[in-house]
GROMACS .gro file of C-alpha atoms in nm:
model
   81
    1MET     CA    1   2.228   5.380  -4.267
    2LEU     CA    2   2.414   5.324  -4.595
    3ILE     CA    3   2.271   5.442  -4.931
    4SER     CA    4   2.400   5.315  -5.265
    5ASN     CA    5   2.314   5.279  -5.636
    6GLU     CA    6   2.329   4.921  -5.740
    7LYS     CA    7   2.518   5.015  -6.056
    8ASP     CA    8   2.739   5.288  -5.929
    9PRO     CA    9   3.061   5.287  -6.138
   10VAL     CA   10   3.262   5.471  -5.872
   11THR     CA   11   3.172   5.288  -5.554
   12PRO     CA   12   3.052   4.936  -5.635
   13ILE     CA   13   2.756   4.789  -5.453
   14SER     CA   14   2.988   4.513  -5.321
   15GLY     CA   15   3.159   4.763  -5.103
   16ALA     CA   16   2.829   4.883  -4.952
   17ARG     CA   17   2.723   4.527  -4.890
   18ALA     CA   18   3.058   4.452  -4.721
   19VAL     CA   19   3.027   4.754  -4.497
   20ARG     CA   20   2.664   4.653  -4.410
   21THR     CA   21   2.781   4.312  -4.289
   22THR     CA   22   3.061   4.475  -4.085
   23ILE     CA   23   2.859   4.734  -3.893
   24PRO     CA   24   2.610   4.571  -3.651
   25ASN     CA   25   2.254   4.703  -3.678
   26SER     CA   26   2.333   4.905  -3.998
   27ARG     CA   27   2.086   4.920  -4.285
   28LEU     CA   28   2.141   4.938  -4.658
   29ILE     CA   29   1.916   5.137  -4.893
   30THR     CA   30   1.989   5.031  -5.256
   31VAL     CA   31   1.862   5.205  -5.571
   32VAL     CA   32   1.827   4.919  -5.811
   33ARG     CA   33   1.895   4.914  -6.189
   34LYS     CA   34   2.019   5.276  -6.191
   35PRO     CA   35   2.368   5.357  -6.308
   36GLY     CA   36   2.519   5.671  -6.153
   37HIS     CA   37   2.703   5.780  -5.838
   38LEU     CA   38   2.460   6.010  -5.666
   39VAL     CA   39   2.142   5.886  -5.491
   40LEU     CA   40   2.023   6.195  -5.304
   41PRO     CA   41   1.986   6.535  -5.476
   42GLN     CA   42   2.281   6.774  -5.457
   43THR     CA   43   2.261   7.152  -5.455
   44LYS     CA   44   2.537   7.409  -5.505
   45PRO     CA   45   2.612   7.626  -5.203
   46LYS     CA   46   2.451   7.962  -5.149
   47GLY     CA   47   2.170   7.887  -5.387
   48LEU     CA   48   2.386   7.887  -5.702
   49PRO     CA   49   2.218   7.735  -6.001
   50GLY     CA   50   2.314   7.390  -6.120
   51SER     CA   51   2.163   7.140  -5.876
   52ILE     CA   52   2.187   6.774  -5.950
   53PRO     CA   53   1.876   6.575  -5.905
   54GLY     CA   54   1.876   6.253  -5.702
   55THR     CA   55   1.813   5.914  -5.856
   56SER     CA   56   1.541   5.792  -5.627
   57SER     CA   57   1.251   5.963  -5.442
   58CYS     CA   58   1.212   5.644  -5.241
   59ALA     CA   59   1.570   5.670  -5.104
   60ARG     CA   60   1.526   6.039  -5.042
   61ALA     CA   61   1.201   5.983  -4.845
   62ILE     CA   62   1.361   5.710  -4.631
   63THR     CA   63   1.663   5.933  -4.560
   64VAL     CA   64   1.453   6.232  -4.461
   65ASP     CA   65   1.244   6.016  -4.233
   66TYR     CA   66   1.559   5.879  -4.070
   67LEU     CA   67   1.720   6.219  -4.023
   68VAL     CA   68   1.404   6.399  -3.907
   69HIS     CA   69   1.246   6.127  -3.700
   70GLY     CA   70   1.532   5.892  -3.624
   71ARG     CA   71   1.348   5.583  -3.763
   72LEU     CA   72   1.605   5.335  -3.887
   73PRO     CA   73   1.450   5.148  -4.181
   74GLU     CA   74   1.489   4.788  -4.278
   75ASP     CA   75   1.725   4.707  -4.567
   76THR     CA   76   1.533   4.844  -4.864
   77ALA     CA   77   1.560   4.816  -5.242
   78CYS     CA   78   1.427   5.141  -5.398
   79GLN     CA   79   1.324   5.193  -5.765
   80PRO     CA   80   1.477   5.477  -5.947
   81SER     CA   81   1.260   5.789  -6.008
   0.00000   0.00000   0.00000
């Protein structure tokens, strides 16, 4: 499962789409119309303050479902939160 922001200035969506076509049975979760690099929330180690919020609760929910239950989603376009 690949996760990407459509307008990521660091890793363009074209790269994620290329990888998606290269890996059989892979899926692409895309956060649309949201500039930025991070999709999922990031936290500092050991509970230090300064967490970075994710850009899409939709992408987060799909990722959690995949990691916890092993359900591979279809390619999905998520709206930003």
